[in-house]
mmCIF file of C-alpha atoms in Angstrom:
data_model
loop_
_atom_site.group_PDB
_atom_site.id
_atom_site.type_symbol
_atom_site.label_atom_id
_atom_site.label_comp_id
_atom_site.label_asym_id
_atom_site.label_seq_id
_atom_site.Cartn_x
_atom_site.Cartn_y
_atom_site.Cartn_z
ATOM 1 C CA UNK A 1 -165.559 7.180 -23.513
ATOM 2 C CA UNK A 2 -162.405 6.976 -25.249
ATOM 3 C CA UNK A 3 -160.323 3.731 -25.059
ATOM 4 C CA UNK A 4 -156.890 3.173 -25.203
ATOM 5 C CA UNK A 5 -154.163 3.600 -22.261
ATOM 6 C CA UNK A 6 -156.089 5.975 -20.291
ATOM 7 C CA UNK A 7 -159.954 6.177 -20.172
ATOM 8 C CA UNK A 8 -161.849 9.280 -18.924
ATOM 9 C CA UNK A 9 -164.542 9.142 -16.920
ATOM 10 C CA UNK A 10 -167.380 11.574 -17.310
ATOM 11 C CA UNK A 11 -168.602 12.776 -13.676
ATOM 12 C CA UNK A 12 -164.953 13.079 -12.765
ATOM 13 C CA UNK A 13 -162.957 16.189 -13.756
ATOM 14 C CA UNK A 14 -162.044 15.666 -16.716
ATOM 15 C CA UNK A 15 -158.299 16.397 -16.649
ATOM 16 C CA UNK A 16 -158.583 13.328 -13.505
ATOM 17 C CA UNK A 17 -157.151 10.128 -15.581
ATOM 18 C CA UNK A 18 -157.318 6.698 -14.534
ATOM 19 C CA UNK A 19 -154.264 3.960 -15.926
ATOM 20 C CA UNK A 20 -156.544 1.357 -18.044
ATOM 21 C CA UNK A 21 -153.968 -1.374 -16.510
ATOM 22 C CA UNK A 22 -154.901 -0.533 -12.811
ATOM 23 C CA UNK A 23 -157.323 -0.751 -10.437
ATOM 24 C CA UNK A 24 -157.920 2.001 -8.365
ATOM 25 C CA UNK A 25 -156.364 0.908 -5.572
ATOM 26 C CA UNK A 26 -153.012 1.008 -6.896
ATOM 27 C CA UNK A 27 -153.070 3.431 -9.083
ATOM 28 C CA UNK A 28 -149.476 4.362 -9.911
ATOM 29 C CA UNK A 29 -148.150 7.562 -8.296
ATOM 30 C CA UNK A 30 -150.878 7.409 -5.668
ATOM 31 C CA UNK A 31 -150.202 9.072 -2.629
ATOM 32 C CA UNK A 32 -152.464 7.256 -0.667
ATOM 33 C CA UNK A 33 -152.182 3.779 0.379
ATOM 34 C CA UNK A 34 -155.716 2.093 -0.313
ATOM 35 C CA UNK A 35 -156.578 -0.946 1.307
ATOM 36 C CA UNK A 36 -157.121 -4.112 -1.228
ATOM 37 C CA UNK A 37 -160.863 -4.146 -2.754
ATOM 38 C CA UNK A 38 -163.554 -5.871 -0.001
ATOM 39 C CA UNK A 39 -163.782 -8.975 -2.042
ATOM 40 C CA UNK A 40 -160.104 -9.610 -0.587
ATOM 41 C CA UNK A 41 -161.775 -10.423 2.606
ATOM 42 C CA UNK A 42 -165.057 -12.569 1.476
ATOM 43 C CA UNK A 43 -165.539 -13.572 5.461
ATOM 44 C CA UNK A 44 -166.437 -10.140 6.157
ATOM 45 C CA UNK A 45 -169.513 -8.556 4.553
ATOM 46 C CA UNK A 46 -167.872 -5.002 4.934
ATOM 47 C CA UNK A 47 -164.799 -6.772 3.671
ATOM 48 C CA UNK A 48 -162.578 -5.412 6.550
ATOM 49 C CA UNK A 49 -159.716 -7.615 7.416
ATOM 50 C CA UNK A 50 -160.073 -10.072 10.451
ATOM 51 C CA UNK A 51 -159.487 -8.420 13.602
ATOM 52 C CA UNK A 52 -155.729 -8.519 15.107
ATOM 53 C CA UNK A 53 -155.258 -10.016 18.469
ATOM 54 C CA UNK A 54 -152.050 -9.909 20.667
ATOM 55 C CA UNK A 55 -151.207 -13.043 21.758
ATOM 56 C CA UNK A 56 -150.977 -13.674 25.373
ATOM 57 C CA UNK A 57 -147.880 -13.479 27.437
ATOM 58 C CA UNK A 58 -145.896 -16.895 27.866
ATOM 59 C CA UNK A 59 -147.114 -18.582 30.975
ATOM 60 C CA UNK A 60 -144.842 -18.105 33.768
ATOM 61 C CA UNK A 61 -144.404 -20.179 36.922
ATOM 62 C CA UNK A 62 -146.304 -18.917 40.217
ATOM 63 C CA UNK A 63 -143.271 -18.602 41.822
ATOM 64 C CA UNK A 64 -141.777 -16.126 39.350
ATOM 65 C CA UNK A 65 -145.446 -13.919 39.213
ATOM 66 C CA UNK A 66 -144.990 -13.748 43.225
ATOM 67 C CA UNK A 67 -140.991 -12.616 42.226
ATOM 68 C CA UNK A 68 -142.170 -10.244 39.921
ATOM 69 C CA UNK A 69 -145.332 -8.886 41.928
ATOM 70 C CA UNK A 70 -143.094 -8.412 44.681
ATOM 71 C CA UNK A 71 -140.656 -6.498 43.233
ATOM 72 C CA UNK A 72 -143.647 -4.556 41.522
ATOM 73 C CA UNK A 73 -144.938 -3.907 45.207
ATOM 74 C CA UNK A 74 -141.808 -2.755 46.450
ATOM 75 C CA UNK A 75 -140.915 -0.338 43.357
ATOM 76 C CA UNK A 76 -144.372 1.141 43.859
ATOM 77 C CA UNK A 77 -144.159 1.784 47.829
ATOM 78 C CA UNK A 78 -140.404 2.852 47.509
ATOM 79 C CA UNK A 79 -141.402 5.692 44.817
ATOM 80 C CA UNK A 80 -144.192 7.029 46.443
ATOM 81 C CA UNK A 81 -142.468 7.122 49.948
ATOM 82 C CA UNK A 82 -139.210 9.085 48.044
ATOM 83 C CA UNK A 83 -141.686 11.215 45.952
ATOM 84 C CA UNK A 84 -143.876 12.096 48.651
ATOM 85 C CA UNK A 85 -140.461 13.217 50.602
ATOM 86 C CA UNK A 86 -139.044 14.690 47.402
ATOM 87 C CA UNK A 87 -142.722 17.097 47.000
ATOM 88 C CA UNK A 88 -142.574 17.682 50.597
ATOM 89 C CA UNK A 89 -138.778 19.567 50.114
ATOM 90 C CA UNK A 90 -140.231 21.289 47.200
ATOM 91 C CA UNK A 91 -138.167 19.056 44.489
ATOM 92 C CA UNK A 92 -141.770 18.211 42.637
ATOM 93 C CA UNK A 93 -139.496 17.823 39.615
ATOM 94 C CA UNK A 94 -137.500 14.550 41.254
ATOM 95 C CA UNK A 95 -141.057 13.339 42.786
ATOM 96 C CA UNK A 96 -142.464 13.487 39.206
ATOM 97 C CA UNK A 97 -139.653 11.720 37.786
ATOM 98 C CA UNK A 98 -139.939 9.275 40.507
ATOM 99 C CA UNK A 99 -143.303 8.575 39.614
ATOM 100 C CA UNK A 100 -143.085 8.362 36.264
ATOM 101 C CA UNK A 101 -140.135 6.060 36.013
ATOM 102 C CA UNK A 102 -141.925 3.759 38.376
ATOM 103 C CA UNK A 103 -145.127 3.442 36.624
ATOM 104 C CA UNK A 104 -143.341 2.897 33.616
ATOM 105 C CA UNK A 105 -141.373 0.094 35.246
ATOM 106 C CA UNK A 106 -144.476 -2.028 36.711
ATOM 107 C CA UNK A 107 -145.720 -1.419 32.779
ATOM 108 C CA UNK A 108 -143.337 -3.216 31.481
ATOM 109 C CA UNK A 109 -143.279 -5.960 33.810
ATOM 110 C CA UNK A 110 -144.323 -9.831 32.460
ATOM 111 C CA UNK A 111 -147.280 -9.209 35.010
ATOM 112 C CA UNK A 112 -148.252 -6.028 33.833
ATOM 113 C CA UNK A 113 -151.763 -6.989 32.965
ATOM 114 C CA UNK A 114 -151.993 -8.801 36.478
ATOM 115 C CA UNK A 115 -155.422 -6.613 38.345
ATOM 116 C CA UNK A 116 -152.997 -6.203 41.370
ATOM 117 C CA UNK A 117 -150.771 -4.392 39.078
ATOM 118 C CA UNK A 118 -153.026 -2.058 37.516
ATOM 119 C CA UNK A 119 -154.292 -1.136 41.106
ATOM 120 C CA UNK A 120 -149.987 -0.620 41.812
ATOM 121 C CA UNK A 121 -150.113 1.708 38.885
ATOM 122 C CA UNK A 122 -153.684 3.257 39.595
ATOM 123 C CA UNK A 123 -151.785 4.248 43.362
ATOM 124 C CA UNK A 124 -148.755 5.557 41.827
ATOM 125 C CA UNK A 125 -150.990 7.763 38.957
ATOM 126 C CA UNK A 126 -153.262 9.539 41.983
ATOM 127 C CA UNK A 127 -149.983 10.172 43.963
ATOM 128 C CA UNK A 128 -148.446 11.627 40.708
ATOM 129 C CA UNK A 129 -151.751 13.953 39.747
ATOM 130 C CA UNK A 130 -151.820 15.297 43.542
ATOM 131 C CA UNK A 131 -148.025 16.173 43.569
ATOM 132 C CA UNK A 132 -148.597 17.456 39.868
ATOM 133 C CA UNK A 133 -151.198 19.564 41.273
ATOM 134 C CA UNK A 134 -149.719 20.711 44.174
ATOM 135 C CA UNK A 135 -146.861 21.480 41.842
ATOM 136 C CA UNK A 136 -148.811 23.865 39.641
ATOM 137 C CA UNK A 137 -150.111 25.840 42.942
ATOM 138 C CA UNK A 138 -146.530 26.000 43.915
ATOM 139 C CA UNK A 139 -145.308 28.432 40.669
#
């Protein structure tokens, strides 16, 4: 194996060169971003890096969750009611965008995660597939 800046290794191809200076990981001029050897993460006998939680939201006050759930629960009824009237005129287009807006709304609410909430946005998703399918029969 010759020795000098670049070695050659035999059950590569042999025009493939490796930088004597570099692990393979970083090889100069690599196009693809290799994580850091295992022994970078000795916790882990796969060496895979520690799992990545979110944190938690802040801790709010129980009279700001009922605040936000209520406005959650109104946003939700008020956009199925108008979408429901909206598909019912034909305009599936504003009903859609109706629904969509509001489920993107509750989503981004502090409570978001809240069961109740999911169940808001489980209601407003069924509404939205039957007026999406009702839509489709429609053309």
């Amino acid at each position: 194996i010759p020795v000098g800046q670049f070695e050659t290794l035999p059950f590569l191809d042999p025009d493939v060169k490796f930088h004597a200076n570099h692990p393979p990981h970083s090889q100069p001029g690599d196009m693809y971003v290799r994580p850091p050897p295992p022994a970078a993460y000795p916790n882990d006998p796969y060496g895979r890096p520690p799992e990545r939680h979110e944190s938690a939201s802040p801790a709010i006050s129980e009279q700001e969750f009922e605040e936000i759930f209520q406005r959650n629960k109104t946003v939700s009824s008020s956009a199925i009611s108008r979408a429901v009237q909206d598909a019912s005129a034909g305009d599936f287009a504003s009903a859609i965008e109706t629904l969509v807006t509001a489920i993107s709304l509750i989503k981004q609410s502090k409570i978001a995660g809240d069961d109740r909430c999911k169940i808001l946005i489980s209601s407003l998703q069924d509404t939205l597939h039957g007026i999406e399918e009702k839509s489709y029969g429609s053309k």
